Each structure stands twice: as structure tokens, then as C-alpha cells.
CSV table of C-alpha atoms in Angstrom, one decimal:
chain,number,residue,atom,x,y,z
A,1,MET,CA,69.0,-13.1,58.4
A,2,GLU,CA,67.4,-16.0,56.8
A,3,TYR,CA,63.7,-16.4,55.8
A,4,LYS,CA,63.6,-19.5,57.8
A,5,GLN,CA,65.1,-17.4,61.5
A,6,LEU,CA,62.4,-15.3,60.7
A,7,GLN,CA,59.2,-17.6,60.9
A,8,VAL,CA,61.0,-19.1,64.1
A,9,PHE,CA,60.9,-15.5,65.6
A,10,LEU,CA,57.3,-14.8,64.6
A,11,LYS,CA,56.1,-18.2,66.3
A,12,VAL,CA,57.6,-17.2,69.2
A,13,CYS,CA,56.3,-14.2,69.1
A,14,GLU,CA,53.1,-15.2,68.5
A,15,THR,CA,53.0,-18.0,71.3
A,16,LYS,CA,55.2,-16.2,73.9
A,17,SER,CA,56.7,-19.8,74.3
A,18,LEU,CA,59.7,-21.7,72.8
A,19,THR,CA,58.3,-25.0,73.7
A,20,LYS,CA,54.7,-24.0,72.0
A,21,ALA,CA,56.8,-22.4,69.0
A,22,ALA,CA,58.3,-25.5,68.5
A,23,GLU,CA,55.7,-28.0,68.7
A,24,ARG,CA,53.4,-25.5,65.8
A,25,LEU,CA,56.7,-25.7,63.5
A,26,PHE,CA,57.4,-29.4,64.1
A,27,ILE,CA,61.0,-29.1,65.1
A,28,SER,CA,62.7,-29.8,68.8
A,29,GLN,CA,62.7,-26.5,71.3
A,30,GLN,CA,66.5,-27.0,71.2
A,31,ALA,CA,66.3,-26.0,67.4
A,32,VAL,CA,64.1,-23.0,68.4
A,33,SER,CA,66.4,-21.6,70.7
A,34,ARG,CA,69.8,-22.1,68.4
A,35,ILE,CA,68.2,-20.4,66.0
A,36,ILE,CA,66.8,-17.2,68.4
A,37,ALA,CA,70.2,-17.2,69.9
A,38,ASN,CA,71.7,-17.2,66.6
A,39,LEU,CA,69.6,-14.3,65.6
A,40,GLU,CA,70.3,-12.1,68.2
A,41,ASN,CA,74.1,-12.5,68.1
A,42,GLU,CA,73.5,-11.7,64.4
A,43,LEU,CA,71.8,-8.4,65.6
A,44,ASN,CA,73.3,-7.9,68.3
A,45,ALA,CA,70.6,-7.3,70.3
A,46,ARG,CA,68.3,-9.2,73.4
A,47,LEU,CA,64.7,-10.2,71.5
A,48,PHE,CA,63.4,-12.1,74.1
A,49,ILE,CA,63.0,-11.4,77.9
A,50,ARG,CA,62.8,-14.8,79.9
A,51,THR,CA,60.0,-15.2,82.5
A,52,PRO,CA,58.0,-17.7,84.1
A,53,GLN,CA,54.8,-17.4,82.0
A,54,GLY,CA,57.5,-17.7,79.0
A,55,VAL,CA,59.4,-14.8,76.8
A,56,GLU,CA,58.1,-11.5,76.4
A,57,LEU,CA,59.3,-8.9,73.4
A,58,THR,CA,62.2,-6.4,73.8
A,59,ASP,CA,61.9,-3.3,72.3
A,60,CYS,CA,64.0,-4.1,69.8
A,61,GLY,CA,62.3,-7.7,69.5
A,62,GLY,CA,58.9,-5.6,69.0
A,63,GLU,CA,60.8,-4.0,65.9
A,64,LEU,CA,61.9,-6.6,64.5
A,65,GLU,CA,58.4,-8.6,65.0
A,66,GLN,CA,57.2,-6.0,62.8
A,67,GLN,CA,59.5,-5.2,60.3
A,68,ALA,CA,59.5,-9.3,60.0
A,69,PHE,CA,56.1,-9.5,59.6
A,70,GLU,CA,56.2,-7.0,56.2
A,71,PHE,CA,59.0,-9.3,54.9
A,72,LEU,CA,57.5,-12.4,55.3
A,73,HIS,CA,54.3,-11.2,53.5
A,74,HIS,CA,56.0,-9.4,51.1
A,75,HIS,CA,58.3,-12.2,50.1
A,76,ASP,CA,55.1,-15.0,49.9
A,77,SER,CA,53.1,-12.3,48.0
A,78,ILE,CA,55.5,-11.7,45.5
A,79,VAL,CA,55.9,-15.9,45.0
A,80,THR,CA,52.8,-16.9,45.0
A,81,ARG,CA,51.6,-13.7,42.6
A,82,LEU,CA,54.6,-14.6,40.3
A,83,GLY,CA,53.8,-18.2,40.6
A,84,ASN,CA,50.2,-17.9,39.4
A,85,LEU,CA,51.0,-15.8,36.2
A,86,ASN,CA,54.1,-18.2,35.0
A,87,GLN,CA,51.4,-21.3,35.3
A,88,GLY,CA,48.8,-18.8,33.5
A,89,GLY,CA,46.9,-18.8,36.7
A,90,ARG,CA,44.1,-16.6,38.1
A,91,LYS,CA,45.3,-13.0,39.2
A,92,GLU,CA,45.6,-13.0,43.2
A,93,TYR,CA,43.2,-10.8,45.3
A,94,LYS,CA,43.6,-10.9,49.1
A,95,ILE,CA,40.5,-9.5,51.2
A,96,GLY,CA,41.4,-9.7,55.0
A,97,PHE,CA,38.1,-8.9,57.8
A,98,PHE,CA,37.8,-9.1,61.4
A,99,MET,CA,35.8,-12.0,62.9
A,100,GLY,CA,31.8,-10.9,62.9
A,101,MET,CA,32.3,-8.8,60.2
A,102,LEU,CA,30.3,-10.9,57.7
A,103,GLN,CA,27.3,-10.8,59.8
A,104,MET,CA,26.8,-7.0,59.3
A,105,LEU,CA,26.7,-8.4,55.6
A,106,PRO,CA,24.1,-10.0,53.5
A,107,ALA,CA,24.4,-13.7,53.7
A,108,HIS,CA,26.7,-14.8,51.0
A,109,PHE,CA,28.3,-11.4,50.6
A,110,LEU,CA,32.0,-13.0,49.7
A,111,PRO,CA,30.9,-16.1,47.7
A,112,ASP,CA,29.1,-14.0,45.3
A,113,LEU,CA,31.8,-11.8,44.7
A,114,MET,CA,34.1,-14.7,44.2
A,115,ASP,CA,31.2,-16.3,41.5
A,116,ALA,CA,30.8,-12.6,39.9
A,117,HIS,CA,34.7,-12.8,39.3
A,118,PRO,CA,35.7,-15.9,38.1
A,119,LYS,CA,39.0,-14.8,36.6
A,120,LEU,CA,40.1,-13.7,39.9
A,121,GLN,CA,41.8,-16.4,42.8
A,122,PHE,CA,40.3,-14.5,45.9
A,123,ARG,CA,42.3,-15.0,49.6
A,124,LEU,CA,40.8,-14.5,52.3
A,125,GLN,CA,42.1,-13.6,56.0
A,126,SER,CA,40.1,-13.8,58.6
A,127,TYR,CA,41.3,-12.5,62.2
A,128,PRO,CA,40.7,-11.6,65.7
A,129,ASP,CA,39.4,-7.8,66.3
A,130,ASN,CA,42.6,-6.6,68.2
A,131,GLU,CA,45.4,-4.8,67.1
A,132,ARG,CA,47.8,-6.6,67.0
A,133,SER,CA,45.9,-8.7,64.7
A,134,ARG,CA,45.5,-5.5,62.7
A,135,SER,CA,48.6,-4.5,62.9
A,136,PHE,CA,50.0,-8.0,61.6
A,137,GLN,CA,47.4,-10.0,59.9
A,138,ASN,CA,46.1,-7.7,57.1
A,139,TYR,CA,49.7,-6.9,55.8
A,140,GLY,CA,49.8,-7.8,52.3
A,141,CYS,CA,45.7,-7.8,51.8
A,142,ASP,CA,44.8,-5.7,48.6
A,143,LEU,CA,41.6,-4.9,50.5
A,144,VAL,CA,40.6,-4.8,54.6
A,145,MET,CA,37.6,-4.3,56.4
A,146,THR,CA,37.7,-3.6,59.9
A,147,THR,CA,36.7,-1.5,63.2
A,148,SER,CA,39.5,0.3,63.9
A,149,PRO,CA,42.2,2.7,61.6
A,150,LEU,CA,44.9,0.4,60.1
A,151,THR,CA,48.3,1.9,61.3
A,152,SER,CA,50.2,0.0,58.7
A,153,GLY,CA,52.0,2.8,56.1
A,154,ASN,CA,50.7,0.3,53.2
A,155,SER,CA,47.0,1.1,53.4
A,156,VAL,CA,45.1,3.6,52.6
A,157,GLN,CA,41.5,4.3,54.0
A,158,ILE,CA,38.7,4.5,51.5
A,159,PHE,CA,35.4,4.5,53.3
A,160,HIS,CA,34.6,4.5,56.8
A,161,TYR,CA,30.7,4.4,58.6
A,162,GLU,CA,29.6,4.9,62.1
A,163,SER,CA,26.8,3.5,63.8
A,164,PRO,CA,25.4,5.0,66.9
A,165,ILE,CA,25.6,2.6,69.8
A,166,GLY,CA,22.6,1.8,71.6
A,167,VAL,CA,21.3,-1.8,73.4
A,168,ILE,CA,19.1,-4.9,72.7
A,169,LEU,CA,17.2,-6.7,74.9
A,170,GLN,CA,13.9,-8.9,74.9
A,171,ARG,CA,10.6,-7.5,74.2
A,172,SER,CA,9.7,-8.7,77.3
A,173,HIS,CA,12.1,-7.1,79.2
A,174,PRO,CA,10.5,-4.3,81.9
A,175,LEU,CA,12.9,-1.9,80.2
A,176,ALA,CA,11.9,-2.6,76.6
A,177,GLN,CA,8.2,-0.1,77.4
A,178,LYS,CA,10.4,2.6,77.0
A,179,ARG,CA,11.3,4.5,73.4
A,180,GLU,CA,14.6,5.3,74.6
A,181,LEU,CA,17.1,4.4,77.7
A,182,THR,CA,19.7,6.5,79.7
A,183,MET,CA,23.1,4.9,80.9
A,184,ALA,CA,21.2,5.5,84.7
A,185,ASP,CA,18.2,3.1,83.2
A,186,LEU,CA,21.5,0.2,83.1
A,187,LYS,CA,22.0,0.7,87.0
A,188,GLY,CA,21.5,-2.6,88.0
A,189,GLN,CA,21.3,-4.4,85.0
A,190,ARG,CA,23.1,-7.4,83.7
A,191,LEU,CA,25.0,-6.0,80.7
A,192,ILE,CA,26.6,-7.8,77.4
A,193,THR,CA,29.6,-6.4,75.8
A,194,LEU,CA,32.3,-7.7,73.4
A,195,ASN,CA,35.6,-8.7,73.8
A,196,SER,CA,36.8,-6.5,70.6
A,197,ASP,CA,39.7,-4.3,70.8
A,198,ASN,CA,39.3,-1.4,69.5
A,199,ARG,CA,38.7,2.2,69.3
A,200,SER,CA,35.2,2.0,69.7
A,201,GLN,CA,35.0,-0.3,72.5
A,202,SER,CA,37.9,1.2,74.3
A,203,ARG,CA,35.8,4.6,74.2
A,204,LEU,CA,32.5,2.2,75.6
A,205,MET,CA,34.6,0.9,78.6
A,206,ASN,CA,35.8,4.3,79.4
A,207,ARG,CA,32.2,5.4,79.5
A,208,LEU,CA,30.9,2.8,81.6
A,209,ARG,CA,33.4,3.6,84.1
A,210,GLU,CA,32.3,7.1,84.2
A,211,TRP,CA,29.1,5.6,85.0
A,212,ASP,CA,30.3,3.2,87.7
A,213,LEU,CA,28.1,0.6,85.3
A,214,ASP,CA,30.4,-3.1,84.8
A,215,ALA,CA,29.9,-5.6,81.8
A,216,HIS,CA,28.3,-8.4,83.1
A,217,SER,CA,29.6,-10.6,80.7
A,218,VAL,CA,31.5,-10.2,77.8
A,219,VAL,CA,31.1,-12.2,74.3
A,220,GLY,CA,32.6,-12.9,71.3
A,221,ASP,CA,31.6,-11.2,68.3
A,222,THR,CA,30.9,-14.8,66.4
A,223,GLU,CA,29.0,-15.7,69.3
A,224,TRP,CA,25.3,-14.4,68.5
A,225,GLY,CA,23.6,-18.0,69.8
A,226,LEU,CA,25.1,-17.3,73.0
A,227,THR,CA,24.2,-13.8,73.1
A,228,TRP,CA,20.6,-14.5,72.1
A,229,ASP,CA,20.4,-17.1,75.4
A,230,LEU,CA,21.5,-14.5,77.6
A,231,LEU,CA,19.1,-11.5,76.5
A,232,ARG,CA,16.0,-14.0,76.8
A,233,ARG,CA,17.3,-14.6,80.4
A,234,GLY,CA,17.0,-10.8,81.1
A,235,TYR,CA,20.6,-9.4,80.0
A,236,ILE,CA,21.0,-6.4,78.0
A,237,SER,CA,23.5,-5.9,75.2
A,238,PHE,CA,25.3,-3.0,73.7
A,239,TYR,CA,24.9,-3.3,70.2
A,240,ALA,CA,25.6,-1.0,66.7
A,241,GLY,CA,24.4,-3.1,63.9
A,242,LYS,CA,21.5,-3.5,61.6
A,243,LEU,CA,17.8,-4.0,63.9
A,244,SER,CA,16.7,-5.8,60.8
A,245,VAL,CA,18.8,-8.7,61.6
A,246,LEU,CA,17.7,-8.8,65.3
A,247,PRO,CA,14.9,-11.9,66.1
A,248,ASP,CA,11.5,-11.4,66.2
A,249,ASP,CA,11.3,-11.1,70.2
A,250,MET,CA,14.7,-8.8,69.9
A,251,LEU,CA,14.4,-4.9,70.1
A,252,GLY,CA,17.1,-2.2,69.8
A,253,LEU,CA,16.9,0.9,71.3
A,254,PRO,CA,18.8,4.1,71.5
A,255,LEU,CA,20.8,5.2,74.5
A,256,ALA,CA,20.0,9.0,74.8
A,257,ASP,CA,22.8,10.0,76.9
A,258,LEU,CA,26.1,7.9,75.5
A,259,ASN,CA,27.0,9.5,72.6
A,260,LEU,CA,29.0,6.7,71.1
A,261,ASP,CA,29.6,5.7,67.7
A,262,TRP,CA,30.9,1.9,66.7
A,263,GLU,CA,33.1,2.7,63.2
A,264,PHE,CA,33.9,0.6,60.5
A,265,PHE,CA,36.3,1.0,58.2
A,266,VAL,CA,37.4,0.0,54.7
A,267,TYR,CA,41.4,0.2,53.8
A,268,LYS,CA,43.3,-0.6,50.3
A,269,ARG,CA,46.8,-0.8,49.3
A,270,GLN,CA,48.5,2.7,48.9
A,271,SER,CA,50.3,2.1,45.9
A,272,LYS,CA,47.3,0.9,43.6
A,273,LYS,CA,44.4,2.6,42.5
A,274,LEU,CA,41.1,2.1,43.4
A,275,SER,CA,40.2,-0.6,40.8
A,276,ALA,CA,36.3,-1.4,39.5
A,277,LEU,CA,35.7,-4.5,42.2
A,278,GLU,CA,36.9,-2.1,45.1
A,279,LYS,CA,34.5,0.4,43.7
A,280,GLU,CA,31.9,-2.4,43.4
A,281,ILE,CA,32.4,-3.6,46.6
A,282,LEU,CA,32.3,-0.3,48.7
A,283,VAL,CA,28.6,0.3,46.5
A,284,LYS,CA,27.8,-3.4,48.8
A,285,ILE,CA,29.0,-2.4,51.7
A,286,ARG,CA,27.1,1.4,51.7
A,287,GLU,CA,24.0,-0.6,50.4
A,288,ASN,CA,23.8,-3.4,53.0
A,289,ILE,CA,25.3,-1.9,55.8
A,290,SER,CA,22.6,-0.4,57.9
A,291,ASP,CA,19.4,-0.6,57.8
């Protein structure tokens, strides 16, 4: 197996299409098909199943996807780090985080961190909050901030925070007169939830089904402008963040009988000791993640 073969294979995994993979890689579809066929012959295993919608991974393909991703990240990391050292450059430090995370922390959190450590070359990896991205996009990161436990064997958890899931609504909403709400209060309401794919969200959706409730709208964790507009039209959104960052016309209320928490994790590389930089980051997170 060659580096280029694995690059093409992973691009097909990502796009679920030979044609789209070829477009992203700026090569012909015939070249992609030939590379995949050669790889399957070399491994004596079928990697994809062709379907009318594109391609799907076989069990062997899924195993190769994980191994290939780790191999390429490890390879690229070695090349980059040695290149920096050889050229007398700054030491590299890579941080992975889910989209929407920065709204949980102070403005300019990462830029301020960079300014405080000018001798480090920071690399940032933002990823969609889903299982596939958590498994693969974070590989090779020195520090990862995530909403679900990482299954990768190269990381160790160094921080875990839980925040009760409640709701936010406009202060003029009829239910805003209550000091707390129950799940029964949400019957008939237009509810907003996130499109995140993590443990907390799965538990929340299960609880909604138990109460025969339905999420009227699903939005991304970076689309707060849209969320505020919907709340001002009478919607109610599930929420577990800081109340101090809400607009003045918004109110946060607890859900007395939901009993669910939103989770936040920080991981570091398993092979390294907790550095002074990582201790500094943890202190800042603890100070700012909640009101």
C-alpha cells in the first residue's frame, strides 16, 4: 500500500462516490477506480459495495478506513514536526474542537492563547459534531475538546464537565412566567434542538420520544442568529450553555423532570505528560465554561 492509494481511498470514504472523490482530488474517475481496484487486489478484500447512491464501505473497508486515517495522520505529523525542527521553526501544537465550541468560551480564547505562546506554532482543526469526525478528524491532535467520549486509543481524558439541559425562550413567551418547566409544559410547543450527533443529544431525543414530543426544528450549533429569530417567534430551544451570554430578551429555565446533562470533554495525547500549556488551558476552561 502506498500513501497516494490511501489518500484516494479515504477521499472515496468521505464522499461516498468515485466521481466526487475524483473531482476533489483533481484526477479522473478512471484513475480513482483503478487505484481502488489495485488496493482491493493487493489486500484480497472487497472494500466498497456499489449502490445506486454511490458506494458503501464493507466491514474490511471500515477497518482499513480507521487504520489508513491513523497512518496518514501519523505520517504527516512526523513530516511536519521534523520539517519544523530542521528549519529551526517553532514547535507545533494541534488543537481539535467541535463546531460551536468557541461560543462556550470567552471571545478570542484561541487567538489569546496563541499570543501568549509565540514560540509555538498552533494548528487548529474544527470538525462537525458527529461520531465519524470525532473518530478521525481528531487523530494526531495534541489537545481535543469534544462533546462525547473519544474511542481512539491514542488519547486520555483530562477534563469532564456536565451542565443540566434546560430550555431558553423569549421573556415575552407565556411560559416565561414560570420559575421552572416540566416536560408536560412542552406539549404543543415548537421545540428547537441541535443537529449534533453525541451521547447527550441521543439521550435527549430518546427522552423526547418517551414524552411523545417532537423537535419542530433542528439547527446547527453555530447558527445562533437563526435560533434567536425563531425564539422571537415563539419557539423554545433546549439549552445547556451559559445564561450570561443570552440576549437581554431571552430567558433560561430549568426542566424539573428531564434530568439530563450536556457533556464537555478535554483529551490530550496519551503518550505525553500533562504540559504547562495544557494545565493553563484547563484552568481557563474551568474559569469560563459556566456562569
